[in-house]
Backbone as a chain_set.jsonl record, in Angstrom:
{"seq": "XXXXXXXXXXXXXXXXXXXXXXXXXXXXXXXXXXXXXXXXXXXXXXXXXXXXXXXXXXXXXXXX", "coords": {"N": [[-91.846, 200.413, -159.668], [-90.362, 197.729, -161.333], [-87.307, 196.545, -162.609], [-85.624, 194.427, -164.733], [-82.791, 193.067, -166.19], [-80.298, 191.634, -168.332], [-76.827, 192.102, -168.089], [-73.513, 192.589, -169.388], [-70.892, 190.68, -167.85], [-68.484, 192.018, -167.203], [-69.285, 194.721, -167.124], [-71.114, 194.58, -164.996], [-69.369, 193.849, -162.899], [-67.639, 196.093, -162.76], [-69.516, 198.092, -162.14], [-70.442, 197.158, -159.649], [-68.04, 197.253, -158.153], [-67.576, 200.014, -158.215], [-69.831, 201.013, -156.839], [-69.454, 199.769, -154.36], [-67.158, 201.078, -153.536], [-67.94, 203.663, -153.155], [-69.477, 205.766, -150.93], [-71.647, 207.289, -151.481], [-73.422, 206.069, -153.172], [-75.898, 203.555, -153.777], [-77.152, 200.528, -155.182], [-79.677, 201.126, -156.316], [-79.659, 203.95, -156.385], [-77.481, 204.365, -158.084], [-78.342, 203.189, -160.518], [-80.604, 204.759, -160.992], [-79.419, 207.291, -161.332], [-77.824, 206.769, -163.601], [-79.778, 206.105, -165.543], [-81.251, 208.481, -165.624], [-79.292, 210.286, -166.531], [-78.825, 209.15, -169.064], [-81.377, 209.532, -170.281], [-81.576, 212.367, -170.297], [-79.359, 213.056, -171.886], [-80.263, 212.112, -174.256], [-82.291, 213.712, -175.156], [-84.536, 214.074, -173.465], [-87.108, 216.098, -172.181], [-88.308, 216.688, -169.752], [-89.085, 218.834, -167.267], [-88.998, 218.611, -164.398], [-87.366, 216.39, -164.063], [-84.94, 217.289, -165.123], [-84.382, 219.391, -163.305], [-84.229, 218.003, -160.851], [-82.058, 216.286, -161.339], [-80.03, 218.157, -161.794], [-79.839, 219.36, -159.251], [-78.99, 217.125, -157.825], [-76.472, 216.67, -159.019], [-75.124, 219.027, -158.283], [-74.972, 218.683, -155.528], [-73.292, 216.479, -155.311], [-70.994, 216.773, -156.878], [-68.869, 218.084, -155.639], [-67.909, 216.153, -153.963], [-66.595, 214.301, -155.424]], "CA": [[-91.534, 199.755, -160.903], [-89.28, 196.771, -161.24], [-86.56, 196.443, -163.855], [-84.706, 193.291, -164.737], [-82.113, 192.92, -167.466], [-78.978, 191.015, -168.289], [-75.749, 192.983, -168.516], [-72.249, 191.862, -169.47], [-70.245, 190.459, -166.556], [-67.497, 193.078, -166.96], [-70.028, 195.906, -166.719], [-71.633, 194.314, -163.653], [-68.246, 193.877, -161.954], [-67.204, 197.488, -162.611], [-70.577, 198.801, -161.435], [-70.415, 196.698, -158.262], [-66.832, 197.8, -157.526], [-67.777, 201.449, -158.039], [-70.82, 201.208, -155.777], [-68.824, 199.357, -153.099], [-66.122, 202.036, -153.143], [-68.533, 204.991, -153.008], [-70.506, 205.814, -149.891], [-72.77, 208.094, -151.977], [-74.287, 205.3, -154.055], [-76.328, 202.183, -153.61], [-77.52, 200.07, -156.526], [-80.836, 201.864, -156.822], [-79.224, 205.311, -156.704], [-76.601, 204.297, -159.248], [-79.167, 202.943, -161.702], [-81.44, 205.956, -161.194], [-78.557, 208.326, -161.878], [-77.426, 206.383, -164.952], [-80.941, 206.217, -166.434], [-81.565, 209.9, -165.765], [-78.261, 210.841, -167.412], [-79.114, 208.651, -170.41], [-82.569, 210.207, -170.808], [-81.277, 213.77, -170.559], [-78.443, 213.129, -173.025], [-80.968, 211.708, -175.466], [-83.343, 214.645, -175.513], [-85.674, 214.168, -172.55], [-87.403, 217.502, -171.88], [-89.129, 216.772, -168.547], [-88.487, 219.875, -166.437], [-88.726, 218.124, -163.049], [-86.224, 215.48, -164.159], [-83.757, 218.14, -165.3], [-84.131, 220.105, -162.048], [-83.821, 217.03, -159.849], [-80.713, 215.817, -161.675], [-79.122, 219.278, -161.572], [-79.639, 219.463, -157.806], [-78.184, 215.97, -157.433], [-75.096, 216.909, -159.444], [-74.547, 220.088, -157.454], [-74.708, 218.142, -154.194], [-72.31, 215.392, -155.329], [-69.8, 217.101, -157.643], [-67.784, 218.472, -154.734], [-67.445, 214.967, -153.242], [-65.883, 213.403, -156.341]], "C": [[-90.356, 198.827, -160.66], [-88.628, 196.647, -162.608], [-85.593, 195.278, -163.743], [-84.109, 193.17, -166.124], [-80.788, 192.205, -167.277], [-77.965, 192.038, -168.78], [-74.461, 192.163, -168.572], [-71.568, 191.779, -168.097], [-69.248, 191.568, -166.218], [-68.181, 194.363, -166.49], [-70.571, 195.746, -165.304], [-70.52, 194.435, -162.607], [-67.783, 195.308, -161.702], [-68.235, 198.306, -161.847], [-70.554, 198.439, -159.948], [-69.214, 197.277, -157.528], [-66.98, 199.294, -157.259], [-68.728, 201.727, -156.879], [-70.206, 200.864, -154.416], [-67.799, 200.375, -152.607], [-66.666, 203.438, -152.887], [-69.64, 204.967, -151.961], [-71.744, 206.596, -150.342], [-73.773, 207.293, -152.793], [-74.695, 203.967, -153.448], [-76.772, 201.752, -155.009], [-78.66, 200.886, -157.121], [-80.45, 203.284, -157.217], [-78.352, 205.356, -157.944], [-77.412, 204.127, -160.528], [-80.035, 204.157, -162.01], [-80.623, 207.069, -161.837], [-78.172, 208.025, -163.324], [-78.584, 206.532, -165.943], [-81.331, 207.677, -166.668], [-80.578, 210.56, -166.712], [-78.517, 210.415, -168.857], [-80.296, 209.398, -171.032], [-82.274, 211.66, -171.17], [-80.343, 213.933, -171.753], [-79.132, 212.786, -174.344], [-82.241, 212.505, -175.707], [-84.556, 214.717, -174.617], [-85.878, 215.626, -172.137], [-88.269, 217.674, -170.637], [-88.439, 217.704, -167.55], [-88.119, 219.365, -165.041], [-87.515, 217.189, -163.034], [-84.933, 216.278, -164.29], [-83.389, 218.83, -163.99], [-83.617, 219.161, -160.969], [-82.388, 216.575, -160.095], [-79.683, 216.923, -161.454], [-78.82, 219.451, -160.092], [-78.758, 218.324, -157.304], [-76.713, 216.204, -157.796], [-74.414, 217.971, -158.596], [-74.182, 219.584, -156.074], [-73.592, 217.122, -154.183], [-71.018, 215.719, -156.06], [-68.621, 217.417, -156.736], [-67.198, 217.283, -153.997], [-66.606, 214.049, -154.115], [-64.404, 213.733, -156.353]], "O": [[-89.465, 199.129, -159.865], [-89.307, 196.644, -163.635], [-84.841, 195.165, -162.775], [-84.832, 193.171, -167.12], [-80.233, 192.182, -166.179], [-78.204, 192.749, -169.756], [-74.336, 191.154, -167.877], [-71.664, 192.704, -167.29], [-69.177, 192.008, -165.071], [-67.704, 195.017, -165.562], [-70.496, 196.677, -164.501], [-70.711, 195.05, -161.558], [-67.56, 195.694, -160.555], [-67.875, 199.124, -161.0], [-70.637, 199.318, -159.091], [-69.35, 197.744, -156.397], [-66.564, 199.787, -156.211], [-68.453, 202.582, -156.036], [-70.413, 201.582, -153.438], [-67.593, 200.52, -151.402], [-65.922, 204.314, -152.444], [-70.619, 204.234, -152.096], [-72.772, 206.572, -149.666], [-74.865, 207.785, -153.08], [-73.937, 203.34, -152.707], [-76.759, 202.568, -155.93], [-78.611, 201.286, -158.284], [-80.866, 203.771, -158.269], [-78.466, 206.271, -158.759], [-77.192, 204.839, -161.508], [-80.181, 204.537, -163.172], [-81.081, 207.715, -162.778], [-78.189, 208.916, -164.173], [-78.393, 207.029, -167.053], [-81.696, 208.058, -167.78], [-80.978, 211.313, -167.601], [-78.433, 211.236, -169.77], [-80.22, 209.842, -172.178], [-82.68, 212.13, -172.233], [-80.517, 214.855, -172.55], [-78.639, 213.132, -175.417], [-83.159, 212.035, -176.378], [-85.534, 215.372, -174.978], [-84.918, 216.31, -171.783], [-88.908, 218.714, -170.482], [-87.354, 217.405, -167.051], [-87.029, 219.662, -164.552], [-86.729, 217.205, -162.086], [-83.94, 215.966, -163.631], [-82.219, 218.854, -163.606], [-82.671, 219.49, -160.254], [-81.593, 216.488, -159.159], [-78.58, 216.654, -160.977], [-77.668, 219.665, -159.716], [-77.885, 218.531, -156.46], [-75.821, 215.967, -156.982], [-73.247, 217.822, -158.233], [-73.179, 220.017, -155.505], [-72.984, 216.907, -153.135], [-70.027, 215.01, -155.884], [-67.488, 217.047, -157.045], [-66.098, 217.383, -153.454], [-65.972, 213.121, -153.612], [-63.633, 213.087, -157.064]]}, "num_chains": 1, "name": "protein.A"}
């Protein structure tokens, strides 16, 4: 799937700076994580998504 959207310049700059400073993220991983977090916070009930995100958080929380 391809996704294209316009975002405010300030948001783009902060996202780029964060990704550049973190060896754990690339653009695709960052967007995937952000979209997953958004879906889960807004009531998504897909079990595989919840499990995958939980595993991701457990693997990365100690690195923050």
